[in-house]
PDB file of C-alpha atoms and ligand atoms in Angstrom:
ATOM      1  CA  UNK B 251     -12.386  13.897 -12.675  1.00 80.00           C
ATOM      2  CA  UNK B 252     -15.160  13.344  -9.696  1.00 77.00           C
ATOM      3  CA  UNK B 253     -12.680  11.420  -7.322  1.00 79.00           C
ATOM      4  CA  UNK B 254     -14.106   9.565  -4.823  1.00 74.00           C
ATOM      5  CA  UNK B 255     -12.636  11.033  -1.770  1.00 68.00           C
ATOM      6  CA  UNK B 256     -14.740   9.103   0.678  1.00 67.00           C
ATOM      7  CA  UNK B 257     -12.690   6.659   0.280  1.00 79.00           C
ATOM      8  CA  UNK B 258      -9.659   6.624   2.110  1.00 93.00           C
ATOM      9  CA  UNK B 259      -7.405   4.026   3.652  1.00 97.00           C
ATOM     10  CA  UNK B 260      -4.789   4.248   6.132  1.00 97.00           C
ATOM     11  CA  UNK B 261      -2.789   1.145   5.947  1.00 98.00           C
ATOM     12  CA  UNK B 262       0.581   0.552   7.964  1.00 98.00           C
ATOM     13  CA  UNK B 263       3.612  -1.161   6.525  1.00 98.00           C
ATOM     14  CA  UNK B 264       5.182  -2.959   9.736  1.00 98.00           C
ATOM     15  CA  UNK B 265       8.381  -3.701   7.280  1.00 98.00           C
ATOM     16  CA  UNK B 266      10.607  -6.098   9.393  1.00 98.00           C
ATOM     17  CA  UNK B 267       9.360  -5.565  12.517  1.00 98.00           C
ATOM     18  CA  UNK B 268       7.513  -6.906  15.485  1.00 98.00           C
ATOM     19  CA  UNK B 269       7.203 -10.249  17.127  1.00 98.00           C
ATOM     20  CA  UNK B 270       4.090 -11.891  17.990  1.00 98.00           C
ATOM     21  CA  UNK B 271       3.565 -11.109  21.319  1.00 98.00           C
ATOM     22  CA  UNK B 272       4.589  -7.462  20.271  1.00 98.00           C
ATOM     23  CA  UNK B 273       1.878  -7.409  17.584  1.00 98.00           C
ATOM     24  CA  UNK B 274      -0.969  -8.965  19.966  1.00 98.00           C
ATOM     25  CA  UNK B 275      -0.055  -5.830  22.333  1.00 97.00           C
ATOM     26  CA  UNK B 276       0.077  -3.517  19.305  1.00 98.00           C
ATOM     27  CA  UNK B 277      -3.910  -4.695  18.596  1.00 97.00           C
ATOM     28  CA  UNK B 278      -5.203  -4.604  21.617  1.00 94.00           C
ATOM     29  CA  UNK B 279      -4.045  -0.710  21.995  1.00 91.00           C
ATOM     30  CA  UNK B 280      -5.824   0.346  18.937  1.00 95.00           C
ATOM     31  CA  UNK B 281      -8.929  -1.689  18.536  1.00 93.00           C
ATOM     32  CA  UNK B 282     -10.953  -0.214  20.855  1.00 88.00           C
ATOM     33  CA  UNK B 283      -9.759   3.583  19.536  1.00 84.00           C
ATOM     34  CA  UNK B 284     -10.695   2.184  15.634  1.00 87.00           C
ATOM     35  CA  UNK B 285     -14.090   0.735  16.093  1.00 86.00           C
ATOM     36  CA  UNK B 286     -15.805   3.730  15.026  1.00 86.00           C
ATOM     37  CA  UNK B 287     -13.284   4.504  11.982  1.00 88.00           C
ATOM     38  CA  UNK B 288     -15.216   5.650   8.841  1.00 89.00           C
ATOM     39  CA  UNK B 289     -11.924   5.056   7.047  1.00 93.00           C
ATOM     40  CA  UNK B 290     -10.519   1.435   5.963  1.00 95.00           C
ATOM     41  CA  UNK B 291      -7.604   0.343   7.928  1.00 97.00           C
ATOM     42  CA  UNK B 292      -4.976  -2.060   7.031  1.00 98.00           C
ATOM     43  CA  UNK B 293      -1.554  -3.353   8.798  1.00 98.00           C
ATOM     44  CA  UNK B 294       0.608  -5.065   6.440  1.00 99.00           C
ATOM     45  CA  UNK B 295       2.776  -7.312   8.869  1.00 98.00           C
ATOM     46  CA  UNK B 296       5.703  -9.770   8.596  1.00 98.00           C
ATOM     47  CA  UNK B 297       4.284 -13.576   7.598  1.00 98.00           C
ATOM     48  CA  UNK B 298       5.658 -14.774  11.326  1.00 98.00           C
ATOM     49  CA  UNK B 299       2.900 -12.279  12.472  1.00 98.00           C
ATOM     50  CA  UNK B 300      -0.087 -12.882  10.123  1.00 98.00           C
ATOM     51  CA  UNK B 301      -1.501 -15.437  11.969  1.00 98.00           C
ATOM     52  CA  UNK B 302      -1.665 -13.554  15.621  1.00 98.00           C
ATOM     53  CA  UNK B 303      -3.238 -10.400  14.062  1.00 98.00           C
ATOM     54  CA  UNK B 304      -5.822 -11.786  12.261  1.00 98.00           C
ATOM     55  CA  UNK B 305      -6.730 -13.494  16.049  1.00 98.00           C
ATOM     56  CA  UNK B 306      -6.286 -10.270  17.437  1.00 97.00           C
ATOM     57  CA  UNK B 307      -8.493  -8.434  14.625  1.00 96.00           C
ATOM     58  CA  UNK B 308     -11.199 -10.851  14.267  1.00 95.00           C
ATOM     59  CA  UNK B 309     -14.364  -8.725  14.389  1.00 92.00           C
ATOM     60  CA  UNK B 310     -12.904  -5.604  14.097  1.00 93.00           C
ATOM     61  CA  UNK B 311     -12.938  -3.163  11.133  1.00 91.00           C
ATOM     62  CA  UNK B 312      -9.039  -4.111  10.610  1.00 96.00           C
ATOM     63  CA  UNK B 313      -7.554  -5.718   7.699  1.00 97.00           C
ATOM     64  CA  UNK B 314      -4.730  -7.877   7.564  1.00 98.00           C
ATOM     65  CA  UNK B 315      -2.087  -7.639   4.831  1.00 98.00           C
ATOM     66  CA  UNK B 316       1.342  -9.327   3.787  1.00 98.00           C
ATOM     67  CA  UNK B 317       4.388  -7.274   2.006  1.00 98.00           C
ATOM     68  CA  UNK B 318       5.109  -9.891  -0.931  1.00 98.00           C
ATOM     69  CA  UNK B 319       3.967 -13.172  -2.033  1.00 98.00           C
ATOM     70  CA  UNK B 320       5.441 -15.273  -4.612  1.00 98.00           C
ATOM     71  CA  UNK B 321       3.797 -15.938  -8.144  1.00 98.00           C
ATOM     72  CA  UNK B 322       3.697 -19.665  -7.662  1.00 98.00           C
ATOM     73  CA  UNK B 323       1.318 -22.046  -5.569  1.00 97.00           C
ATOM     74  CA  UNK B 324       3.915 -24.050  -4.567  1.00 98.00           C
ATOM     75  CA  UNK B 325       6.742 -25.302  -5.311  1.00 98.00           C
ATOM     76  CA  UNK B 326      10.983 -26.138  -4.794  1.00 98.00           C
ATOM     77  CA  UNK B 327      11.501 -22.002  -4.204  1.00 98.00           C
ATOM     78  CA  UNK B 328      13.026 -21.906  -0.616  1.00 98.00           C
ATOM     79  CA  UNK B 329      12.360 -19.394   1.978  1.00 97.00           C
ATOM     80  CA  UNK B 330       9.136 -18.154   0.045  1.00 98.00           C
ATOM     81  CA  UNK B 331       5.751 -18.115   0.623  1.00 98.00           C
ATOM     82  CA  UNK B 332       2.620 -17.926  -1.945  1.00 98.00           C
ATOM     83  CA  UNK B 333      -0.672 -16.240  -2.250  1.00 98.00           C
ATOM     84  CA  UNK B 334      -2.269 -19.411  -2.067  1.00 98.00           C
ATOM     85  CA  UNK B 335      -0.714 -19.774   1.796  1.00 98.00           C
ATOM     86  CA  UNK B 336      -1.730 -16.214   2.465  1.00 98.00           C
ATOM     87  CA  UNK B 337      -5.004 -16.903   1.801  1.00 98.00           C
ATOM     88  CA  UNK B 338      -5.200 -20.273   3.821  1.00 98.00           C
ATOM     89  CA  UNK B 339      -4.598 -18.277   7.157  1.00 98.00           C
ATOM     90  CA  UNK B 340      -7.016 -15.172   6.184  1.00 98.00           C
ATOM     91  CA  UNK B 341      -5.061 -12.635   4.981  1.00 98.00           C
ATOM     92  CA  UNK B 342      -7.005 -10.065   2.825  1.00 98.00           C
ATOM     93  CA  UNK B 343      -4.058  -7.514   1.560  1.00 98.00           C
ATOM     94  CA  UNK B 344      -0.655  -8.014   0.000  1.00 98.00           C
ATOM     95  CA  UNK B 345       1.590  -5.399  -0.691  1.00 98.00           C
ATOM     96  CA  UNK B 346       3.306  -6.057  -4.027  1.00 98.00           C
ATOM     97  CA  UNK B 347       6.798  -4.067  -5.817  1.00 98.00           C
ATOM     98  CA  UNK B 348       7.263  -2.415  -2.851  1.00 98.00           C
ATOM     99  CA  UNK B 349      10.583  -0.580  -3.294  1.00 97.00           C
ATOM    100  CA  UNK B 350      12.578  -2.462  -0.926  1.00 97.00           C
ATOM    101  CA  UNK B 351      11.576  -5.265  -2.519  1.00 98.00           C
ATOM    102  CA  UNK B 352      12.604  -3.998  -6.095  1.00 97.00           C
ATOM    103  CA  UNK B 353      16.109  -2.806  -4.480  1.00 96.00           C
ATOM    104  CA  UNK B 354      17.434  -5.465  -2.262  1.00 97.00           C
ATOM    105  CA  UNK B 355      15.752  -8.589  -3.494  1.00 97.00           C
ATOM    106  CA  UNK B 356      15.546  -8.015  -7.086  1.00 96.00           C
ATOM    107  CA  UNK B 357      12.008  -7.380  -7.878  1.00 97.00           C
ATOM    108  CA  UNK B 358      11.608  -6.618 -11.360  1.00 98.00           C
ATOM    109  CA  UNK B 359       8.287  -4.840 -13.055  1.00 98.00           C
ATOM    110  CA  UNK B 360       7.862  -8.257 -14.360  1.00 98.00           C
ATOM    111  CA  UNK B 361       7.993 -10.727 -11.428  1.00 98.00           C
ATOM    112  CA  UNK B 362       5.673  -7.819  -9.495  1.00 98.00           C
ATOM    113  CA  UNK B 363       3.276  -8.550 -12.348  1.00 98.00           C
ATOM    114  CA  UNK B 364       3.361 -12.198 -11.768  1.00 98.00           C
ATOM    115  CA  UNK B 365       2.625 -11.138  -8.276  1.00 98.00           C
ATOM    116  CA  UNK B 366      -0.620  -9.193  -8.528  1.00 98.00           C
ATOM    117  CA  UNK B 367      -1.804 -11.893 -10.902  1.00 98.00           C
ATOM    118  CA  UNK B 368      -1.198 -14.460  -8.551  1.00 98.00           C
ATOM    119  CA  UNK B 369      -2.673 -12.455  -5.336  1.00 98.00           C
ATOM    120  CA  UNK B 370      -6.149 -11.559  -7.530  1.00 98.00           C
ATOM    121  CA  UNK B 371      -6.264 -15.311  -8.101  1.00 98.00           C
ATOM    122  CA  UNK B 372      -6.962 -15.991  -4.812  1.00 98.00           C
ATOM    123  CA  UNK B 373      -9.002 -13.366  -3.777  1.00 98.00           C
ATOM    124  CA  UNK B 374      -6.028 -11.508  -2.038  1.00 98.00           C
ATOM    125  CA  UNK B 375      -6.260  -7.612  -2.388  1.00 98.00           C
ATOM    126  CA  UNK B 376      -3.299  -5.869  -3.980  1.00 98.00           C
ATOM    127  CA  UNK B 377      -1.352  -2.642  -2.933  1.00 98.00           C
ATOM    128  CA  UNK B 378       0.858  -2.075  -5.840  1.00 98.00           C
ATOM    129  CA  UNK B 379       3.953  -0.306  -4.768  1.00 98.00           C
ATOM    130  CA  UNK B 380       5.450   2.442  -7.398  1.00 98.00           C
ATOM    131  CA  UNK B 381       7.620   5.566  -7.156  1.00 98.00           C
ATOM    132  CA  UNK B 382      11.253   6.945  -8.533  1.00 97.00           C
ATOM    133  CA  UNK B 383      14.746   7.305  -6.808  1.00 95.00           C
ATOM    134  CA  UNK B 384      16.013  10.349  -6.038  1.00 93.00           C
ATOM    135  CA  UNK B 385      18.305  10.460  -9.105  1.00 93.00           C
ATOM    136  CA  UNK B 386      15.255   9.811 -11.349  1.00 95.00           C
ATOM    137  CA  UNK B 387      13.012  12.595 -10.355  1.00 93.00           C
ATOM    138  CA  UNK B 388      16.530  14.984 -10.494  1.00 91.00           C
ATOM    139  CA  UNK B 389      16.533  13.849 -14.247  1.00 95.00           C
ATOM    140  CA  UNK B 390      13.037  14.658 -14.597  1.00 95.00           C
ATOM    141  CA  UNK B 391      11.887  11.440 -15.353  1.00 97.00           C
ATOM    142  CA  UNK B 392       9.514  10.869 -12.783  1.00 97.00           C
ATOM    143  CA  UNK B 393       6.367  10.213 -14.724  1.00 97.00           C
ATOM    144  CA  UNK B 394       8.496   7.799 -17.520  1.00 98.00           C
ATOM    145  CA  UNK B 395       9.475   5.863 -14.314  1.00 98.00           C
ATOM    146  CA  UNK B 396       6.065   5.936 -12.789  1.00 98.00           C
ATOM    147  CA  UNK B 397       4.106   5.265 -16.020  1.00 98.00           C
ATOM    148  CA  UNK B 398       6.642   2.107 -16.997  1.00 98.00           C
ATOM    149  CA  UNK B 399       6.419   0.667 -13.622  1.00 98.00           C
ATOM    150  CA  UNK B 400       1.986   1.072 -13.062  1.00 98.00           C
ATOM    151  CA  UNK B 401       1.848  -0.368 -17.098  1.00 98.00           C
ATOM    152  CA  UNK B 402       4.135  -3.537 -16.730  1.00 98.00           C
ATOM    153  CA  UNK B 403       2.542  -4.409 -13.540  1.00 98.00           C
ATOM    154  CA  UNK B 404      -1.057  -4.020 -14.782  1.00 98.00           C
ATOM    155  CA  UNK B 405      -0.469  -5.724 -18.128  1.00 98.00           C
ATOM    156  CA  UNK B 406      -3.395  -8.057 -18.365  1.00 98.00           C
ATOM    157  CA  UNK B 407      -5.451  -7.025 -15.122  1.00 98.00           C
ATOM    158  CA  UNK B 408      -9.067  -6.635 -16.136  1.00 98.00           C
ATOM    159  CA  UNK B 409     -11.297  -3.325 -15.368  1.00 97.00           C
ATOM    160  CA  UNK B 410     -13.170  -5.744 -13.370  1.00 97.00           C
ATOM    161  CA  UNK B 411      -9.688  -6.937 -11.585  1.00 98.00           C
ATOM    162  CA  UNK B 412      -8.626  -3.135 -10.704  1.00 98.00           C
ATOM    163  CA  UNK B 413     -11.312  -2.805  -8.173  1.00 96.00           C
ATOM    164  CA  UNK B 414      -9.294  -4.941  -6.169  1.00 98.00           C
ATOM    165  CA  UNK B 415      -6.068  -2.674  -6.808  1.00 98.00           C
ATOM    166  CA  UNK B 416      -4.870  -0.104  -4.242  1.00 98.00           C
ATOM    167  CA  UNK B 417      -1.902   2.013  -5.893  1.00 98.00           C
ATOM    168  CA  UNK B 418       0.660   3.355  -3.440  1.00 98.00           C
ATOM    169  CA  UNK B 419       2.724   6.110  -4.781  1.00 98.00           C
ATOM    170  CA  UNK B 420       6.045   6.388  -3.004  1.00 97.00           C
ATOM    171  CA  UNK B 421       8.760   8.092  -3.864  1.00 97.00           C
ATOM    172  CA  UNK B 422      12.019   6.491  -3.028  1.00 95.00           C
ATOM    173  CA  UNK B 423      14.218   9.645  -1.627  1.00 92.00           C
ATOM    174  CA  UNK B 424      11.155   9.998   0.896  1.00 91.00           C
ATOM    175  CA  UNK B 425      11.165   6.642   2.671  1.00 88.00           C
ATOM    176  CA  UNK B 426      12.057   6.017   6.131  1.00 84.00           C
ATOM    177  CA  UNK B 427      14.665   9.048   5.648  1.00 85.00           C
ATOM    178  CA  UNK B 428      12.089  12.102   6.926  1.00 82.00           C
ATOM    179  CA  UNK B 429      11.805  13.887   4.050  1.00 80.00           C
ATOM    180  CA  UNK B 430       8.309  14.073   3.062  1.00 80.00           C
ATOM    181  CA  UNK B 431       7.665  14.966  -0.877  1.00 84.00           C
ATOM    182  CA  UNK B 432       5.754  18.180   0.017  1.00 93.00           C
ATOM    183  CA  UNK B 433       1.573  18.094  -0.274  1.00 95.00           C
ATOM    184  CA  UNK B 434       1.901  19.697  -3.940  1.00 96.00           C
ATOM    185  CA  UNK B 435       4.798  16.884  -5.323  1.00 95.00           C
ATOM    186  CA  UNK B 436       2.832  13.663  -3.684  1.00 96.00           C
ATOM    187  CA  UNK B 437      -0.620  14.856  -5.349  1.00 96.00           C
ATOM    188  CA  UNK B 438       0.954  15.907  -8.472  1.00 97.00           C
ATOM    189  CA  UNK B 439       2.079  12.460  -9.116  1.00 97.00           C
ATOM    190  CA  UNK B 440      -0.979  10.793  -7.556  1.00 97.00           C
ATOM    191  CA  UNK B 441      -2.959  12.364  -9.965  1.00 97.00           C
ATOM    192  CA  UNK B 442      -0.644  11.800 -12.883  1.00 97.00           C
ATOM    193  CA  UNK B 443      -0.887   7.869 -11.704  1.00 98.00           C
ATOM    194  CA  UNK B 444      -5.240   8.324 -11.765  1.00 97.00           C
ATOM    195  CA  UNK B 445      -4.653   9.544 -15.875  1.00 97.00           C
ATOM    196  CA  UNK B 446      -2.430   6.259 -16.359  1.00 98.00           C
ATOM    197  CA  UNK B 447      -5.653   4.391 -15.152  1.00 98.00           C
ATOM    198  CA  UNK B 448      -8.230   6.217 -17.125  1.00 98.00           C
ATOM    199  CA  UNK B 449      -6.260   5.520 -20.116  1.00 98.00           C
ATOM    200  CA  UNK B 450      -6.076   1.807 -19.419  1.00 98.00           C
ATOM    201  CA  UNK B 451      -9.346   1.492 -18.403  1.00 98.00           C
ATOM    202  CA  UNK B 452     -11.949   4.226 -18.147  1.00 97.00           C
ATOM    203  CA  UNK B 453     -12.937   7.247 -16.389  1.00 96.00           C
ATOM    204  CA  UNK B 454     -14.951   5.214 -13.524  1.00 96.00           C
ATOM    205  CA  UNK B 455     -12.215   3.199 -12.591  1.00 97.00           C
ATOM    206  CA  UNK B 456      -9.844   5.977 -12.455  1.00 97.00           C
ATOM    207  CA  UNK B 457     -11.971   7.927 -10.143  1.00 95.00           C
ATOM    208  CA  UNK B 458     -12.851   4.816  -8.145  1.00 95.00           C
ATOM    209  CA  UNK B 459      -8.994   3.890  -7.758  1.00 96.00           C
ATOM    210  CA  UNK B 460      -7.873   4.360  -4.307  1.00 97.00           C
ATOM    211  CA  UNK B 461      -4.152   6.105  -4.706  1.00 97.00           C
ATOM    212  CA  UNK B 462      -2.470   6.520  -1.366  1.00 98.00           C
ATOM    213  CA  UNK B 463       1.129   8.289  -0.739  1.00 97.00           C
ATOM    214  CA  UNK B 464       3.808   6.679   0.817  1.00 96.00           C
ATOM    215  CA  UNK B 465       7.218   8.425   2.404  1.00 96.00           C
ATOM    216  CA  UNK B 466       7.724   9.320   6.202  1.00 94.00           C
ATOM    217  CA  UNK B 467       3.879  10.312   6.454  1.00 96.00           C
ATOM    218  CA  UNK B 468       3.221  10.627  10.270  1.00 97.00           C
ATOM    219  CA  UNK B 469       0.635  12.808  12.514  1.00 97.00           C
ATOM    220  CA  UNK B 470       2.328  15.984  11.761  1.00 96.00           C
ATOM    221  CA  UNK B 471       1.964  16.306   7.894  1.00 96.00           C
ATOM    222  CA  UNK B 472      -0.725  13.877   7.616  1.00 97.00           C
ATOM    223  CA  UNK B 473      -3.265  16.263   7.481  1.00 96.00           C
ATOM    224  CA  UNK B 474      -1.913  18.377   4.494  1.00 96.00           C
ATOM    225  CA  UNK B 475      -0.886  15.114   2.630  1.00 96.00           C
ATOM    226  CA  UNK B 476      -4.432  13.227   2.579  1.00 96.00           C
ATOM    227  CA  UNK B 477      -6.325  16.725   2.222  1.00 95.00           C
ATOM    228  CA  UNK B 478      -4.663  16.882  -1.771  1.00 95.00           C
ATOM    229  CA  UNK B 479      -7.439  16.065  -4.217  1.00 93.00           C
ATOM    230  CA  UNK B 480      -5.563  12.876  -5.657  1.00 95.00           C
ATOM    231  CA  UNK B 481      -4.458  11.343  -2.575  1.00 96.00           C
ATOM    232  CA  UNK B 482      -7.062   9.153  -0.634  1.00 94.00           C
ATOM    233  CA  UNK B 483      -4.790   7.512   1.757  1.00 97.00           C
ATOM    234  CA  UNK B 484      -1.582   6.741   3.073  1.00 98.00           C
ATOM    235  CA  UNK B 485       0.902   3.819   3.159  1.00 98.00           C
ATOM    236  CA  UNK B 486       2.886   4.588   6.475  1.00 98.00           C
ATOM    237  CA  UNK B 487       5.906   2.683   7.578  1.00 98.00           C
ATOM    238  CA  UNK B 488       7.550   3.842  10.594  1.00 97.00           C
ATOM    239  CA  UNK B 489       4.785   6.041  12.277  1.00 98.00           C
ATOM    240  CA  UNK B 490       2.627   2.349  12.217  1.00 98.00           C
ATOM    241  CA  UNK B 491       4.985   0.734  14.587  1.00 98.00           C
ATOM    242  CA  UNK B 492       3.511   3.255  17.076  1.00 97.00           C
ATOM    243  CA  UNK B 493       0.042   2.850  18.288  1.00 97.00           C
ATOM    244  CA  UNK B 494      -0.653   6.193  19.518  1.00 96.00           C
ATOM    245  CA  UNK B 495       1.217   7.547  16.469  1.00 97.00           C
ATOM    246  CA  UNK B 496      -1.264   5.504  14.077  1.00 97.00           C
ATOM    247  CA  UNK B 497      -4.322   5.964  15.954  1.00 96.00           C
ATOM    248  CA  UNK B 498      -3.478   9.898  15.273  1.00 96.00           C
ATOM    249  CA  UNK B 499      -3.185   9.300  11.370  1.00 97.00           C
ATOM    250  CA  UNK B 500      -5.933   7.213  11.428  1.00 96.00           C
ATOM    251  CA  UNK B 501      -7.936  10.113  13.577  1.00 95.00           C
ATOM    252  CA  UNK B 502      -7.317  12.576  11.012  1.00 95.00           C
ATOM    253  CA  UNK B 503      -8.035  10.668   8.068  1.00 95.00           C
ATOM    254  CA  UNK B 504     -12.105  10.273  10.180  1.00 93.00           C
ATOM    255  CA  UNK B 505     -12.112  13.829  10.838  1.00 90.00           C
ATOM    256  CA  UNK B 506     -13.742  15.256   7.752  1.00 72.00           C
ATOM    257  CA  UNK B 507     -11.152  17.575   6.727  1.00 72.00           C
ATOM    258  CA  UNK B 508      -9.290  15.413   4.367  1.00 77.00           C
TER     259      UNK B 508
HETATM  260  P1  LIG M 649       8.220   5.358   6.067  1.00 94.70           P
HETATM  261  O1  LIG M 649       6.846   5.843   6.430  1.00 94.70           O
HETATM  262  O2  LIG M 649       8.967   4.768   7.213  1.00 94.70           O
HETATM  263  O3  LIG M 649       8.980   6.402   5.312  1.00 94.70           O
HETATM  264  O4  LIG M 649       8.007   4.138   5.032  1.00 94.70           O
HETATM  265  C1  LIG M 649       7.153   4.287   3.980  1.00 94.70           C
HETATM  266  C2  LIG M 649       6.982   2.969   3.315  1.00 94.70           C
HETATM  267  O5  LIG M 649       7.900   2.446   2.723  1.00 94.70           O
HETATM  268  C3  LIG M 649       5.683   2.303   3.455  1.00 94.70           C
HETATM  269  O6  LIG M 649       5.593   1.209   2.603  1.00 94.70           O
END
């Protein structure tokens, strides 16, 4: 496959964390430093947040994302919040079936199809959260796991719908606990996630797909991680709470070696 490596996109999962005034001081550190980024950047922030950083990144090459949405446009389903909102206060991104969401809140591959549907419908972007536990890729069952969970939650996305579909591969042993899957495992998978996509779709799309890692990525394996074939970006959750940490990731990703 030709994969189109120009593309790559460093996007920052803030997870629970952050106030408002923390995130308008968070912005104005890295704008400046990003203005000349050839790579797309994205910060996926809590909902309380959304608001202040698109303010804050009005202008700038940033993106704004949420990490869920619910399937419905409204509705009696308290302490939720739809794509339809999302979109009413600019957001672009929404993660979906990220694994924190699958393991403490009961996300099924169903309801994170729901999800994406709902998101494309209003013009929100999608990054589509997959990856095995730790137990799972010990019983070699990595690519069942990975395969089930990409199918279910593309079931009835269009070719023309994909474009709008970031995949993030992350494997659950290597979240927020350190241990990165090594260069060889991440791309391995990655590109065993672009084959799923040329089978449900075509060649083009496959190659066209951006498929970003996920799992304690930060400035010191960054490098070797987004230099793999397969891999054109990173979903980074810890090392994006930290400005100068980011603004390193996101300087590596621009520096032509990846
Ligand atoms: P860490 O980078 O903290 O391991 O988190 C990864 C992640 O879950 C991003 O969505």
């Amino acid at each position: 496959m030709n994969i189109n490596k120009k593309k790559t996109v460093i996007a920052g999962n803030w997870k629970m964390n952050k106030t408002p005034i923390e995130t308008k001081n968070f912005f104005k550190d890295i704008i400046p430093v990003t203005t000349t980024s050839k790579c797309d950047i994205i910060l996926c922030v809590p909902y309380i947040d959304i608001s202040y950083a698109v303010k804050e990144t009005k202008g700038s090459n940033i993106k704004i994302g949420a990490q869920n949405c619910h399937w419905e446009e409204s509705g009696a389903f308290t302490g939720e919040v739809s794509a339809k909102m999302l979109k009413s206060i600019d957001t672009q991104y929404v993660i979906i079936g990220h694994s924190e969401r699958r393991l403490y809140f009961a996300e099924t591959d169903t309801t994170v199809n729901k999800k994406i549907k709902a998101a494309l419908k209003e013009n929100l972007k999608v990054i589509l959260c997959v990856g095995e536990s730790l137990e799972e890729r010990e019983n070699d069952t990595t690519n069942e796991v990975v395969s089930r969970q990409t199918k279910v939650a593309l079931k009835g996305i269009t070719i023309n719908q994909i474009e709008n579909i970031i995949i993030a591969y992350e494997p659950l042993w290597a979240i927020g606990t350190g241990k990165t899957a090594t260069a060889e495992q991440a791309d391995e998978t990655c590109t065993f996630i672009r084959e799923i996509i040329s089978h449900l779709y075509n060649r083009s799309a496959a190659e066209n797909i951006v498929i970003q890692y996920g799992g304690s990525m930060n400035s010191k394996n960054a490098q070797e991680l987004l230099s793999k074939p397969n891999i054109n970006g990173g979903l980074i959750g810890g090392a994006s709470l930290n400005a100068n940490e980011f603004v390193e990731i996101i300087n590596i990703a621009n520096s032509g070696n990846v």
